[in-house]
Coordinates of C-alpha atoms and ligand atoms in Angstrom, one line a residue:
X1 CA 22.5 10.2 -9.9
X2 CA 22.4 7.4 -7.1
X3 CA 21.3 8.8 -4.1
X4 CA 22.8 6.2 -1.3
X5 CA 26.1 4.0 -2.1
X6 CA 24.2 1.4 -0.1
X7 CA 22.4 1.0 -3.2
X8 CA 25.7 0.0 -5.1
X9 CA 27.2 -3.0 -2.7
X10 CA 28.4 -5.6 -3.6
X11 CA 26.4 -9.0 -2.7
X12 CA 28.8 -9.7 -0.2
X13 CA 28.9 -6.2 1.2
X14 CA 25.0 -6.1 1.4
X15 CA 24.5 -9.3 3.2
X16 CA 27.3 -8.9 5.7
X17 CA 25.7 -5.5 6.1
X18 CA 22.0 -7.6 6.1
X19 CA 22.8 -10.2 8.9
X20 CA 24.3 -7.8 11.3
X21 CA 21.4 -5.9 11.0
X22 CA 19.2 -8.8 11.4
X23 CA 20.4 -10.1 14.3
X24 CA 20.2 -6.8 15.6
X25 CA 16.6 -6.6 14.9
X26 CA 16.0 -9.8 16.1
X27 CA 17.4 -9.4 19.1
X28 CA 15.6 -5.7 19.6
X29 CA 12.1 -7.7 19.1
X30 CA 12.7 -10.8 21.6
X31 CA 13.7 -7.9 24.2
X32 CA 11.5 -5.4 23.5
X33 CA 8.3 -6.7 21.7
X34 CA 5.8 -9.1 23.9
X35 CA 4.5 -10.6 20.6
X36 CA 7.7 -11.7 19.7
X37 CA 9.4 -12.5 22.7
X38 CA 6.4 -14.7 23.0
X39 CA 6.0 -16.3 19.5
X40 CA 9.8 -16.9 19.8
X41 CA 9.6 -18.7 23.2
X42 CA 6.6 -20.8 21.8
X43 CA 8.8 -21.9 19.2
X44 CA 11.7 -22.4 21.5
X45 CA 14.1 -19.8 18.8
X46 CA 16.2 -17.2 20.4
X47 CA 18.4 -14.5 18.7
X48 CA 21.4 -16.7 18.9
X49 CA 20.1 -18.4 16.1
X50 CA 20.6 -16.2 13.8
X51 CA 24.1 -16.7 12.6
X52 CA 24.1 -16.5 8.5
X53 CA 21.5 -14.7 6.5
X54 CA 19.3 -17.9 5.8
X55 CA 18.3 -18.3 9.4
X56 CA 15.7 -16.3 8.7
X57 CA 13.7 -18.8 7.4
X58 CA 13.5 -20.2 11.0
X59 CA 11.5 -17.3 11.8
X60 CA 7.4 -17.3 12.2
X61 CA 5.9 -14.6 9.9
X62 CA 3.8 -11.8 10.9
X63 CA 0.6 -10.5 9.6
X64 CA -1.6 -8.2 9.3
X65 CA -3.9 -9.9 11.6
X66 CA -0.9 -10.0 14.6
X67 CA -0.9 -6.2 13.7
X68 CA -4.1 -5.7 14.6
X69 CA -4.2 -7.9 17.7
X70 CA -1.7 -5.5 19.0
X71 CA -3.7 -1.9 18.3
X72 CA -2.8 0.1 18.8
X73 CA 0.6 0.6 20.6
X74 CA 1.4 -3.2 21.4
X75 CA 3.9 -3.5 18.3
X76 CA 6.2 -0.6 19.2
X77 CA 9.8 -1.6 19.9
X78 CA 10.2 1.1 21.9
X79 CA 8.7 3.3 24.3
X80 CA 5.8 4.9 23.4
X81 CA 6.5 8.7 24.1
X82 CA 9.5 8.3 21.6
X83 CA 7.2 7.7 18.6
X84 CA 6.6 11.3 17.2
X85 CA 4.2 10.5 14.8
X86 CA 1.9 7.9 13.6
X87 CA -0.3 6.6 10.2
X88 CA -3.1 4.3 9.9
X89 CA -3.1 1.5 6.6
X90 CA -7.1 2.5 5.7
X91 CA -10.0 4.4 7.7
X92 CA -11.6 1.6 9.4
X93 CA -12.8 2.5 12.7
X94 CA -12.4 -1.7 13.1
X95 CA -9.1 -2.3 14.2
X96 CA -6.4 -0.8 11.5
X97 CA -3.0 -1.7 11.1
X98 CA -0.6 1.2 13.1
X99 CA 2.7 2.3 12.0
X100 CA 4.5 4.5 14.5
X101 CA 7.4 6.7 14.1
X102 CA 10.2 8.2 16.1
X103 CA 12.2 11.1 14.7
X104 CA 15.2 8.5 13.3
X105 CA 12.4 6.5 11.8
X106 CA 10.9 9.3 9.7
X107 CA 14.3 10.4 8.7
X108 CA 14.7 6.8 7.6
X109 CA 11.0 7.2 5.8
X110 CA 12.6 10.2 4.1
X111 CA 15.7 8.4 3.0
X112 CA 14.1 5.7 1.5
X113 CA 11.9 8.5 -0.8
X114 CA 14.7 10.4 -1.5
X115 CA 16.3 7.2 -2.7
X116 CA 13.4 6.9 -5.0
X117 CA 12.5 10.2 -6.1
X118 CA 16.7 10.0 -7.3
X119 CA 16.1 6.8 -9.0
X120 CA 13.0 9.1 -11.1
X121 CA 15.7 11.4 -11.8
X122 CA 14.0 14.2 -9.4
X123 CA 16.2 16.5 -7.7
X124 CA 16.7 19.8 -6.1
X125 CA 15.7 21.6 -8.8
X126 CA 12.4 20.0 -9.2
X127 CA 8.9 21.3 -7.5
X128 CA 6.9 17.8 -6.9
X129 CA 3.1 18.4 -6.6
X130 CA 2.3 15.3 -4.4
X131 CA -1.8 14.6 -4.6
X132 CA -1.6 12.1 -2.3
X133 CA -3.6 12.3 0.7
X134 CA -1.8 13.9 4.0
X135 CA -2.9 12.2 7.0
X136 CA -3.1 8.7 8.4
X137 CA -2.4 7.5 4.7
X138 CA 1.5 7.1 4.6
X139 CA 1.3 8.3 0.8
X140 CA 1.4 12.5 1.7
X141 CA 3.3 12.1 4.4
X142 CA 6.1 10.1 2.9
X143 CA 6.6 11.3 -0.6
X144 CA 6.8 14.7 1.5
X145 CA 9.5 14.2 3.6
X146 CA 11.8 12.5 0.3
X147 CA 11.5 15.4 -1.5
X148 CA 12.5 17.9 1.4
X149 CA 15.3 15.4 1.9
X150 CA 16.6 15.7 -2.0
X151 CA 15.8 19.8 -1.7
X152 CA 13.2 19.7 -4.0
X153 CA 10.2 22.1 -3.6
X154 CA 6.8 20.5 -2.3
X155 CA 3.7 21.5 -3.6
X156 CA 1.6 19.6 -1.0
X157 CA -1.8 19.8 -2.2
X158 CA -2.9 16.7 -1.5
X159 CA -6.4 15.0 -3.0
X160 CA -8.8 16.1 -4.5
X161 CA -9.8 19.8 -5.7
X162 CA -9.1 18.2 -9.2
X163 CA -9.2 21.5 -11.5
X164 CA -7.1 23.6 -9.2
X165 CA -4.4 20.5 -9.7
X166 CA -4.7 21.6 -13.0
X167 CA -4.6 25.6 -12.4
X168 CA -1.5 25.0 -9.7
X169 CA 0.7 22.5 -12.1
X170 CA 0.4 25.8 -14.9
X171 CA 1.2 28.0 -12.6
X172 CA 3.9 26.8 -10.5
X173 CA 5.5 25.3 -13.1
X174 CA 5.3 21.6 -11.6
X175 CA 7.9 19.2 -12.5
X176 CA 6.8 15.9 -11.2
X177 CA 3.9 14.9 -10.1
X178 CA 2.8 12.3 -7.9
X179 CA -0.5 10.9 -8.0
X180 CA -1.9 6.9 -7.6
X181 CA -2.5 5.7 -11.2
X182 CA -6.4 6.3 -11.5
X183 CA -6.3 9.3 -10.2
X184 CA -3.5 10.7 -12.4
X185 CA -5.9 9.1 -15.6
X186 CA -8.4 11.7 -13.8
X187 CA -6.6 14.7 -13.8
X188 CA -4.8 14.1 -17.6
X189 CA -8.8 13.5 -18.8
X190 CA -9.5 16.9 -16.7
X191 CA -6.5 18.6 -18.0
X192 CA -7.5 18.2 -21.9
X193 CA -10.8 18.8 -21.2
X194 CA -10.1 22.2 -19.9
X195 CA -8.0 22.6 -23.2
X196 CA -4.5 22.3 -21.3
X197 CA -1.8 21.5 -24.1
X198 CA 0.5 19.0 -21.4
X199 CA 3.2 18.8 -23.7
X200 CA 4.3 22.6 -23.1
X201 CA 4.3 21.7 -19.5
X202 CA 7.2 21.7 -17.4
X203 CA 6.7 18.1 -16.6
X204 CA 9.4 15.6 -16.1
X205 CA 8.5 13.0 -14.1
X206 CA 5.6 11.2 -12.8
X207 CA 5.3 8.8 -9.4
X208 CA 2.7 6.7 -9.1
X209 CA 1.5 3.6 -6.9
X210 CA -0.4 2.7 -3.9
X211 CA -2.7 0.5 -5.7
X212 CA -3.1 -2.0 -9.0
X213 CA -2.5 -0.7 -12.6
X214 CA -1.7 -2.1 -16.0
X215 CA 1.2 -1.3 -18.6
X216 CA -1.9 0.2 -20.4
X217 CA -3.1 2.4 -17.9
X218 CA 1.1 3.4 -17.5
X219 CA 1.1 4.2 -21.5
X220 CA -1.9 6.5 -21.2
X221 CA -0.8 8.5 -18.5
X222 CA 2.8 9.1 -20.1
X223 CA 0.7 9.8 -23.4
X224 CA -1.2 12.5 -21.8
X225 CA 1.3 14.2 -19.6
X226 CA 4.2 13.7 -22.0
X227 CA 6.6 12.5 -18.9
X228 CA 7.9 9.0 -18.2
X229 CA 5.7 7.5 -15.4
X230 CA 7.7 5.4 -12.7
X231 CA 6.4 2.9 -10.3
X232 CA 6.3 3.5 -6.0
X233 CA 5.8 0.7 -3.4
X234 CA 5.4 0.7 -0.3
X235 CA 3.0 -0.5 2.3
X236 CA 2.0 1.2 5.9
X237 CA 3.0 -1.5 7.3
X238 CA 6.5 -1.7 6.6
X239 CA 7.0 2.6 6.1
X240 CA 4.8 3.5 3.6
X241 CA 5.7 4.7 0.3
X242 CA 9.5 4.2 -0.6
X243 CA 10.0 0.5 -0.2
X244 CA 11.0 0.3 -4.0
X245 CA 10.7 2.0 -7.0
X246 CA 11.6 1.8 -10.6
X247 CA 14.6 3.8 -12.1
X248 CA 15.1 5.4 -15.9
X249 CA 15.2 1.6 -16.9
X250 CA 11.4 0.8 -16.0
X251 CA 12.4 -2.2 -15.4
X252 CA 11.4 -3.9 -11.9
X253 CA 11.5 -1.9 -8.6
X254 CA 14.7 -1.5 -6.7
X255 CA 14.6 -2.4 -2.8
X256 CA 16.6 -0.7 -0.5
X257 CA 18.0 -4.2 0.7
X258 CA 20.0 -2.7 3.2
X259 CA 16.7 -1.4 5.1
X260 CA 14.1 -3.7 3.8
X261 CA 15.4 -7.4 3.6
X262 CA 12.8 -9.4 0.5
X263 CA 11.9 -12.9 0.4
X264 CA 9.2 -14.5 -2.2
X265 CA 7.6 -17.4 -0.3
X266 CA 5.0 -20.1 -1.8
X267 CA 2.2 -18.7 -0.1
X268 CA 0.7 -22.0 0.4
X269 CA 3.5 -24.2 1.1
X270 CA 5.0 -20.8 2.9
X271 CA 8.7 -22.1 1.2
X272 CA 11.3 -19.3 -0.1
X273 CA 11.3 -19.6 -3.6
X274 CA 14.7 -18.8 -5.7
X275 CA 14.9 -15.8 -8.3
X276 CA 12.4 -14.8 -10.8
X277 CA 9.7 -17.5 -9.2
X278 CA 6.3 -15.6 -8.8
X279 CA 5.3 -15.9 -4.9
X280 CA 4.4 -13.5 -1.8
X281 CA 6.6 -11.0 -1.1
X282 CA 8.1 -10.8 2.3
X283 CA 9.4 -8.3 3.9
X284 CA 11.7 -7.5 7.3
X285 CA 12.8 -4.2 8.3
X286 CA 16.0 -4.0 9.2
X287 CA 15.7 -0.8 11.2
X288 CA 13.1 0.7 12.0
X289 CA 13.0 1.4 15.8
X290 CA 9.6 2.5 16.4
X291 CA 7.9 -0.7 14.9
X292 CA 10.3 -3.3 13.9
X293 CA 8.4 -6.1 11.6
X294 CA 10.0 -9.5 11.1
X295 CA 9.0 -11.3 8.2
X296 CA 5.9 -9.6 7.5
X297 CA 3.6 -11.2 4.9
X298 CA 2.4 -8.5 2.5
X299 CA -0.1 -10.5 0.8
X300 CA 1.7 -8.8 -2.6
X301 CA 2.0 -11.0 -5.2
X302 CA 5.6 -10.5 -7.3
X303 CA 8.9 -11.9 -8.0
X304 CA 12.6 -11.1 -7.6
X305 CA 15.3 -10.5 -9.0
X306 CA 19.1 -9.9 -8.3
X307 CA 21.0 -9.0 -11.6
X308 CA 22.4 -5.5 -11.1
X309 CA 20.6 -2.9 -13.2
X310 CA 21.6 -0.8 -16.4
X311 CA 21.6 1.8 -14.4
X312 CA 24.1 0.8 -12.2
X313 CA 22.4 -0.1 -8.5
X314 CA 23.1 -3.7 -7.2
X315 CA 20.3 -4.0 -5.7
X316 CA 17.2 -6.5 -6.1
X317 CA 14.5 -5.5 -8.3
X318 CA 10.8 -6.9 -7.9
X319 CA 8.4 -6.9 -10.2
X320 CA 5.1 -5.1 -10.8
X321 CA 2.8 -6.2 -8.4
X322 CA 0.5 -8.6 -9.9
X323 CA -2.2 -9.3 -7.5
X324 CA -3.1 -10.4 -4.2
X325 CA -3.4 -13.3 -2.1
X326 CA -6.1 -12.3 0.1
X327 CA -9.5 -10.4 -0.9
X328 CA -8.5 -6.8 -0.2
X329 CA -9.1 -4.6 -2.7
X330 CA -8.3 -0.5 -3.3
X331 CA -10.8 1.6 -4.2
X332 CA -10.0 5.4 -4.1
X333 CA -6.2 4.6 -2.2
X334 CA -8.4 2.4 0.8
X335 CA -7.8 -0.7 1.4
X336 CA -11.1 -3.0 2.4
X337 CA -11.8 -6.2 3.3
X338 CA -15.5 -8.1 2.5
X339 CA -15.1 -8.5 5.8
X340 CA -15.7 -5.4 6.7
X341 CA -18.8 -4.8 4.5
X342 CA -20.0 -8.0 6.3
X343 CA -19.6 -6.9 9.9
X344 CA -21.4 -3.7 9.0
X345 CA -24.0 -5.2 7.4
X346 CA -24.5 -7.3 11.2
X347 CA -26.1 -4.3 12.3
X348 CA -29.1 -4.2 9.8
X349 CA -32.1 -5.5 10.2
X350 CA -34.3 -6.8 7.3
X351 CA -31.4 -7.6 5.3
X352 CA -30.3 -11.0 4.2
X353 CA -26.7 -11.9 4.9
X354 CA -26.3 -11.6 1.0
X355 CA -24.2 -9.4 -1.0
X356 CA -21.9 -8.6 -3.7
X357 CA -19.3 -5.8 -4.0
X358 CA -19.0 -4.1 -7.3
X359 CA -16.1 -1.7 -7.9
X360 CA -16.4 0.3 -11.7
X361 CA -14.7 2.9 -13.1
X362 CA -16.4 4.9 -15.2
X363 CA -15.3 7.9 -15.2
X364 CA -11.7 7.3 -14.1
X365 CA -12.5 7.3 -10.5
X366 CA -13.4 4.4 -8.6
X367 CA -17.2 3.7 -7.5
X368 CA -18.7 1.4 -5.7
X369 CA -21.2 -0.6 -5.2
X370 CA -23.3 -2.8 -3.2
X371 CA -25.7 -5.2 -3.8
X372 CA -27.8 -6.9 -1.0
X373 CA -30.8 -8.9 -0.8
X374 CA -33.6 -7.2 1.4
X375 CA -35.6 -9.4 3.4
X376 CA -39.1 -10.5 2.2
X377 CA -41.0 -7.6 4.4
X378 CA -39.0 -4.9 3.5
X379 CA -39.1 -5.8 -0.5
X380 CA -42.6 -5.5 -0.3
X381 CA -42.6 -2.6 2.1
X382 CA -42.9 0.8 1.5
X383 CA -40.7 2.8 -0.7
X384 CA -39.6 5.1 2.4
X385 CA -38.7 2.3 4.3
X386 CA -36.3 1.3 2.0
X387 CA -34.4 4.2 1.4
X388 CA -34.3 4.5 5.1
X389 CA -32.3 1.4 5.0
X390 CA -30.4 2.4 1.9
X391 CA -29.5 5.0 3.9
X392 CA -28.4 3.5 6.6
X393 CA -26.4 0.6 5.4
X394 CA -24.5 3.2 3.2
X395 CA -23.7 5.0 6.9
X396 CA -22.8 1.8 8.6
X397 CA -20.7 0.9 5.8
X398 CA -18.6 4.5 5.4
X399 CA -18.2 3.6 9.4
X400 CA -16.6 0.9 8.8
X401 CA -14.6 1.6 5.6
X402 CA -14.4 5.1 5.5
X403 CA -16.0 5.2 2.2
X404 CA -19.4 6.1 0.6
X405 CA -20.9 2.6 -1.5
X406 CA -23.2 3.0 -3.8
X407 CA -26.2 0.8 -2.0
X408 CA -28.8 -1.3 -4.3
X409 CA -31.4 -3.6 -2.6
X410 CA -32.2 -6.4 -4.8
X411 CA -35.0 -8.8 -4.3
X412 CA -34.5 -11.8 -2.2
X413 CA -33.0 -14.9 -3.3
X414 CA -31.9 -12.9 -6.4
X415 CA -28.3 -12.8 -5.7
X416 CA -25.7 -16.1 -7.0
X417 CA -25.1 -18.5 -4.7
X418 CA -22.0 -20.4 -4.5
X419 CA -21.5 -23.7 -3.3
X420 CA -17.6 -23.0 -3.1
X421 CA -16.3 -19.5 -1.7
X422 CA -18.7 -17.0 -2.1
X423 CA -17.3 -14.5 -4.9
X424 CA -18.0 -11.1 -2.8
X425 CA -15.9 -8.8 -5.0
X426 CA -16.5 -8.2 -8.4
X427 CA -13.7 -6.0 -10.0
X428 CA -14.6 -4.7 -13.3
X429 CA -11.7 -2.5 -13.6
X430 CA -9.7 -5.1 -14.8
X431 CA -6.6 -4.2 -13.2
X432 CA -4.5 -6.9 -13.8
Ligands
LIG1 O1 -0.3 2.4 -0.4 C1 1.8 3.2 0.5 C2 2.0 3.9 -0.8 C3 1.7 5.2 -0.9 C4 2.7 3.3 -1.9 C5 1.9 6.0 -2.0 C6 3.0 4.0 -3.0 C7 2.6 5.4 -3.1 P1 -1.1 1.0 2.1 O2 -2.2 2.0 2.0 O3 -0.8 0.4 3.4 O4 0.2 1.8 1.7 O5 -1.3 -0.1 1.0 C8 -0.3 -1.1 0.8 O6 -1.1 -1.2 -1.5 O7 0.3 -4.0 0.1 C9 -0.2 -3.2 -2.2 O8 -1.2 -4.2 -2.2 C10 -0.8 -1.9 -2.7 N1 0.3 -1.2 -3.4 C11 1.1 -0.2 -2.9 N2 1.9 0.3 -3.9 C12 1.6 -0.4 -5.0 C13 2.1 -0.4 -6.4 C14 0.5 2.4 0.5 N3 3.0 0.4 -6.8 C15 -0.8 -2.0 -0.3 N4 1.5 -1.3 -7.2 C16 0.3 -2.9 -0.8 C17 0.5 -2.1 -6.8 C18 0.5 -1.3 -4.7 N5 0.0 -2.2 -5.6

């Protein structure tokens, strides 16, 4: 089943349908948004220049970093008592990227997962256990209001209490589960180890995204839960979850065009590249009323395509995500920046400004790790006083990043030095 028929235009329908929309957009942001009225005037572009689809390119980008600049309300395209609700991209109490929504926005959210969740073959006779976090994350939140709008039944557990997953997917008979990718290697581990035979379960369907996975990690999970596995994007920035997804063909992720317009741009010479060329994906929201993004820069790495699909949508298809262009990484669903790690470790004294960030899984959930030099005096202090400041970098750090690092003190000097850029993150998942 095809949820929307926007999802079946022809090119000609969809970008007729695009440019009105954009110029629509654009107007609404030079009117109502102070960043872009004033990046506009800078550049001396007005909406009137937007008369055929490729205009766009005459637009600045946005990033995350103009995001922030505006926490928290500065972005909103509208007035502020209209947004009903709201969702933070990671638990930084630094300055996080906000997403607001007014009522026709989270109808919107729940159009685009509905979209989706069809795609998956999920539909009102399916129950949809969704472990993904409910609160500022979008991923609760959004897969939640998709599968009220399909009529499915929500089981909305949320994160965590990993056996009684296990006890509630028996029980209620769960036909799709939604999960990101390690956690869903988690509970299938958990699941056999409790002696739970998977392939008498009701299961047809799995969602799963929100961070990096490989084709291998996609094969285990269908192994385990005996269910096809399909792939969600989305970003907070944008919506949340529902930007694309893959349908019964596995093969790329559609993008509801009509609502999110994709470019791939050279992220260096910041050029549109044509079909099928690997660059950054960009993305404008057609529209969103609450927080209307032009031309945001997701940092995603992919590429596009526009061949219609076996299974009959027309529109573009991205592929997998294959990395990033900046130094965030996932661990555990948050998103963090080195950045951040650096600005809490500021605050500590007899530390050296030296560290590495090691993220393993070893279990099949994430941990991490830091490493940092301790000053002279404190490596040849007292035990107690270094665990004092184990203690509290780990506390400065979960400040910053909302999550608990492993913290190791290593003797001065003992860490690599670079004379190029420092290599702060080492990822031994290997998830890509
Ligand atoms: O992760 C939204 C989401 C929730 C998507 C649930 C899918 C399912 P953020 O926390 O803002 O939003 O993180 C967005 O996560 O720019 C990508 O780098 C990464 N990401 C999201 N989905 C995928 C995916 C949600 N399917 C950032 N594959 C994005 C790889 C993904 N990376």
């Amino acid at each position: 089943m095809i949820w929307a028929k926007e999802e079946c235009l022809s090119r000609e329908e969809l970008e007729e349908l695009q440019l009105k929309k954009l110029q629509k957009v654009v107007k609404r942001v030079y009117e109502n948004v102070h960043y872009y009225n004033k990046k506009y005037t800078e550049l001396g572009i007005f909406p009137e220049d937007i008369q055929r689809l490729e205009d766009i390119q005459k637009l600045p980008f946005t990033t995350k970093d103009d995001l922030r600049e505006a926490y928290p309300f500065n972005i909103f395209a509208i007035n502020p008592k209209k947004i009903i609700e709201v969702h933070s991209s990671s638990r930084t109490t630094g300055k996080p990227v906000v997403s607001g929504y007014t009522k026709k926005d989270l109808d919107l959210w729940g159009e685009v997962v509905a979209r989706c969740l069809t795609m998956m073959g999920i539909d009102e006779n399916d129950i949809v256990q969704n472990t993904h976090g409910y609160g500022l994350f979008t991923g609760g939140f959004g897969i939640h209001y998709g599968a009220h709008k399909i009529g499915a039944t929500v089981i909305p557990i949320s994160t965590g209490q990993s056996r009684r997953q296990i006890e509630i997917m028996e029980d209620f008979k769960t036909s799709v589960f939604i999960f990101t990718p390690s956690y869903g290697m988690y509970l299938g581990e958990l699941a056999i180890e409790e002696g739970i035979n998977l392939e008498d379960m009701n299961l047809k369907a799995i969602g799963f995204g929100a961070e990096m996975w490989t084709e291998e990690m996609r094969d285990k999970i269908e192994k385990v839960f005996h269910a096809p596995a399909y792939n969600i994007y989305g970003l907070t920035e944008i919506i949340g979850p529902g930007v694309g997804s893959e349908c019964e063909a596995q093969n790329g992720l559609h993008i509801s065009e009509d609502i999110f317009y994709p470019e791939i741009v050279d992220s260096k010479t910041e050029k549109v590249l044509s079909e099928n060329k690997e660059g950054e994906l960009i993305i404008t929201n057609l529209e969103r009323e609450g927080m209307a993004i032009v031309r945001f820069r997701t940092k995603d790495i992919t590429s596009i395509s526009y061949k219609p699909c076996s299974c009959g949508r027309t529109t573009a298809r991205i592929s997998k995500i294959k990395g990033r262009t900046d130094d965030m990484i996932k661990v555990k669903g948050v998103s963090i920046f080195p950045s951040q790690v650096e600005k809490a470790l500021l605050k500590v004294n007899s530390i050296e400004p030296h560290y590495q960030i090691i993220v393993r899984r070893p279990n099949l959930m994430d941990e991490v790790e830091i490493k940092v030099e301790a000053s002279n005096e404190l490596f040849f202090d007292e035990i107690k006083e270094m665990v004092r400041i184990k203690k509290v970098i780990g506390d400065y750090i979960e400040n910053e990043t909302g999550l608990r690092f492993n913290v190791t003190l290593v003797e001065p000097k003992s860490l690599p030095r670079s004379e190029m850029k420092a290599k702060r993150v080492i990822d031994e998942r290997k998830l890509h």
